[in-house]
Short mmCIF file of C-alpha atoms in Angstrom, two decimals:
data_model
loop_
_atom_site.label_atom_id
_atom_site.label_comp_id
_atom_site.label_asym_id
_atom_site.label_seq_id
_atom_site.Cartn_x
_atom_site.Cartn_y
_atom_site.Cartn_z
CA MET L 8 24.47 -14.03 63.23
CA ALA L 9 28.14 -14.63 62.55
CA ASN L 10 28.61 -10.90 61.90
CA GLU L 11 27.13 -10.05 65.29
CA PHE L 12 29.37 -12.59 67.00
CA ASP L 13 32.34 -11.15 65.13
CA ARG L 14 31.43 -7.68 66.38
CA HIS L 15 31.80 -8.94 69.95
CA ARG L 16 34.79 -11.19 69.24
CA LYS L 17 36.81 -9.87 72.22
CA ILE L 18 34.49 -11.48 74.77
CA LYS L 19 35.40 -14.98 73.55
CA GLU L 20 38.65 -14.73 75.54
CA ARG L 21 36.67 -14.43 78.78
CA LEU L 22 34.49 -17.50 78.19
CA SER L 23 34.99 -21.01 79.50
CA PRO L 24 36.67 -23.34 76.98
CA GLU L 25 33.35 -25.06 76.16
CA LYS L 26 31.56 -21.76 75.56
CA ALA L 27 34.50 -20.43 73.54
CA VAL L 28 34.23 -23.45 71.22
CA ARG L 29 30.49 -22.88 70.78
CA TYR L 30 31.13 -19.17 70.16
CA GLN L 31 33.75 -20.00 67.53
CA LYS L 32 31.43 -22.42 65.73
CA ILE L 33 28.75 -19.74 65.41
CA LEU L 34 31.38 -17.24 64.32
CA GLU L 35 32.63 -19.63 61.63
CA GLU L 36 29.07 -20.62 60.63
CA THR L 37 29.76 -24.29 61.36
CA ALA L 38 27.41 -24.56 64.36
CA SER L 39 24.38 -26.82 64.49
CA GLU L 40 20.88 -25.53 63.75
CA ASP L 41 20.12 -25.74 67.48
CA ASP L 42 23.14 -23.58 68.27
CA PHE L 43 22.03 -21.01 65.71
CA SER L 44 18.44 -20.97 66.96
CA GLY L 45 19.73 -20.23 70.47
CA ALA L 46 22.52 -17.93 69.34
CA LEU L 47 21.04 -14.64 70.56
CA GLN L 48 20.41 -16.02 74.02
CA PHE L 49 23.91 -17.48 74.06
CA LEU L 50 25.40 -14.14 72.96
CA SER L 51 23.40 -12.38 75.70
CA GLU L 52 24.75 -14.83 78.24
CA ALA L 53 28.33 -14.38 77.00
CA LEU L 54 27.98 -10.60 77.10
CA TRP L 55 26.51 -10.77 80.60
CA GLU L 56 29.40 -12.95 81.79
CA SER L 57 31.83 -10.49 80.21
CA THR L 58 30.23 -7.20 81.32
CA GLY L 59 27.75 -8.01 84.09
CA LYS L 60 25.04 -6.20 82.11
CA LYS L 61 21.91 -7.57 80.51
CA SER L 62 21.50 -7.22 76.75
CA ILE L 63 19.11 -5.14 74.73
CA ILE L 64 18.19 -7.02 71.57
CA LEU L 65 17.10 -5.01 68.53
CA ILE L 66 15.73 -7.03 65.62
CA ASP L 67 15.06 -4.91 62.56
CA GLU L 68 12.91 -6.16 59.68
CA TYR L 69 12.12 -9.48 61.35
CA ASP L 70 9.75 -10.27 58.51
CA VAL L 71 12.26 -10.14 55.62
CA PRO L 72 13.58 -13.72 56.10
CA LEU L 73 9.99 -14.96 56.37
CA GLU L 74 8.99 -13.22 53.15
CA ASN L 75 12.04 -14.61 51.34
CA ALA L 76 11.31 -18.09 52.69
CA TYR L 77 7.70 -17.84 51.55
CA LEU L 78 8.74 -16.76 48.06
CA ASN L 79 11.35 -19.53 47.82
CA GLY L 80 9.31 -22.40 49.18
CA PHE L 81 10.71 -23.00 52.68
CA TYR L 82 8.39 -20.90 54.84
CA GLU L 83 7.57 -23.68 57.33
CA GLU L 84 11.23 -24.37 58.07
CA MET L 85 12.02 -20.67 58.44
CA SER L 86 9.03 -19.96 60.65
CA ASP L 87 9.97 -22.89 62.93
CA PHE L 88 13.54 -21.60 63.14
CA ILE L 89 12.53 -18.00 63.84
CA ARG L 90 9.93 -19.08 66.40
CA SER L 91 12.60 -21.03 68.28
CA HIS L 92 15.13 -18.22 67.85
CA PHE L 93 12.79 -15.51 69.18
CA GLU L 94 11.52 -17.63 72.04
CA SER L 95 15.03 -18.35 73.34
CA ALA L 96 16.20 -14.77 72.77
CA LEU L 97 13.15 -12.86 73.95
CA LYS L 98 11.13 -15.05 76.30
CA SER L 99 13.32 -17.48 78.18
CA ASN L 100 16.43 -15.31 78.23
CA PRO L 101 17.47 -14.34 81.77
CA TYR L 102 20.24 -12.13 80.32
CA LEU L 103 17.81 -9.86 78.44
CA GLU L 104 16.96 -6.33 79.61
CA PHE L 105 14.41 -5.86 76.82
CA GLY L 106 13.97 -6.42 73.10
CA VAL L 107 12.57 -4.44 70.19
CA ILE L 108 11.33 -6.03 66.97
CA THR L 109 10.51 -4.01 63.85
CA GLY L 110 8.98 -5.07 60.58
CA CYS L 111 6.35 -4.21 58.04
CA LEU L 112 4.16 -7.22 58.78
CA ARG L 113 2.06 -6.84 61.89
CA ILE L 114 3.26 -8.97 64.76
CA THR L 115 0.51 -11.33 65.78
CA LYS L 116 0.37 -13.54 68.79
CA GLU L 117 -0.13 -16.50 66.49
CA SER L 118 2.45 -18.10 64.21
CA ILE L 119 6.08 -17.34 65.08
CA PHE L 120 5.18 -15.34 68.20
CA THR L 121 3.16 -18.03 70.01
CA GLY L 122 5.87 -18.49 72.62
CA LEU L 123 6.08 -14.78 73.44
CA ASN L 124 3.52 -13.41 75.86
CA ASN L 125 4.07 -9.88 77.18
CA LEU L 126 4.40 -8.25 73.78
CA LYS L 127 3.57 -4.57 73.61
CA MET L 128 2.54 -3.52 70.10
CA VAL L 129 3.48 -0.05 68.92
CA SER L 130 2.35 0.76 65.40
CA ILE L 131 2.79 3.87 63.31
CA LEU L 132 -0.64 4.95 64.53
CA SER L 133 0.32 4.78 68.22
CA ASN L 134 1.02 7.99 70.09
CA ILE L 135 3.50 6.35 72.44
CA TYR L 136 7.06 6.91 71.19
CA ASP L 137 5.69 8.66 68.09
CA GLU L 138 8.36 11.39 68.07
CA TYR L 139 11.15 8.78 68.29
CA PHE L 140 10.64 7.38 64.79
CA GLY L 141 12.46 10.30 63.21
CA PHE L 142 13.77 13.80 63.88
CA THR L 143 11.25 16.37 65.06
CA GLN L 144 11.17 19.88 63.58
CA LYS L 145 13.07 21.19 66.60
CA GLU L 146 15.74 18.46 66.41
CA THR L 147 16.21 19.01 62.68
CA GLU L 148 16.63 22.75 63.15
CA ALA L 149 19.15 22.19 65.98
CA LEU L 150 21.13 19.73 63.85
CA LEU L 151 21.24 22.10 60.89
CA ASP L 152 22.32 24.95 63.19
CA GLU L 153 25.07 22.77 64.67
CA TYR L 154 26.50 22.13 61.20
CA ASP L 155 25.98 25.71 59.94
CA ARG L 156 23.32 24.52 57.48
CA ALA L 157 20.31 26.48 58.81
CA ASP L 158 19.83 27.86 55.30
CA LYS L 159 18.90 24.32 54.15
CA MET L 160 15.86 24.04 56.46
CA GLU L 161 13.28 24.74 53.74
CA THR L 162 14.89 22.16 51.45
CA MET L 163 14.90 19.59 54.28
CA LYS L 164 11.25 20.32 55.00
CA GLU L 165 10.30 19.99 51.35
CA TRP L 166 12.30 16.82 50.72
CA TYR L 167 12.35 14.86 54.00
CA ASN L 168 9.45 15.95 56.20
CA GLY L 169 6.07 14.33 56.16
CA TYR L 170 6.44 11.03 57.99
CA ARG L 171 3.63 10.77 60.49
CA PHE L 172 3.74 8.47 63.50
CA GLY L 173 0.85 8.84 65.92
CA ASN L 174 0.53 12.60 66.37
CA ALA L 175 4.12 13.45 65.47
CA GLU L 176 5.31 14.65 62.11
CA VAL L 177 8.97 13.75 61.75
CA TYR L 178 11.85 13.95 59.31
CA ASN L 179 13.66 10.94 57.88
CA PRO L 180 16.79 10.76 60.08
CA TRP L 181 18.97 8.90 57.58
CA LYS L 182 18.25 11.43 54.83
CA ILE L 183 18.73 14.43 57.11
CA LEU L 184 22.10 13.14 58.36
CA SER L 185 23.20 12.23 54.84
CA CYS L 186 22.38 15.71 53.59
CA VAL L 187 23.97 17.48 56.54
CA LEU L 188 27.19 15.55 56.11
CA THR L 189 27.20 15.91 52.30
CA TYR L 190 26.48 19.63 51.83
#
């Protein structure tokens, strides 16, 4: 959380003195647990005050801290914290445009998501957004053409094609970009 606050450090200057102190405490990792559990909502509010725009919150691999907590014996504490964190950031946040949560564990409306109601589940089997989980054949060809690497298309297809989301077969974007920029 401190890293995300550091990324937006410039907005602290535009906050009221009380909010600037709270911002600094999160940045320095000296804030209370309550401040940390509401940190994403607070950051959304600070960004809104600074820009006039609502935030889009992207939470990748939401389940990793839960898995680590389970393996290390503090799952209950972590699930309580994440439940509170997500509820303030994603449900009761008037400064939120929308949020996206990814993870390997299926999101259920029980456990940590009890406070969230309007969730729309999109799994790897869903057809909605299926082509957005990687580069399509056409996008990969265009990228390789752009970087004068069209001769590498067969290698890309052999090495990095084969992900299937819904009805779309896509290429791994990280691997394609890494190869394009390396060769």
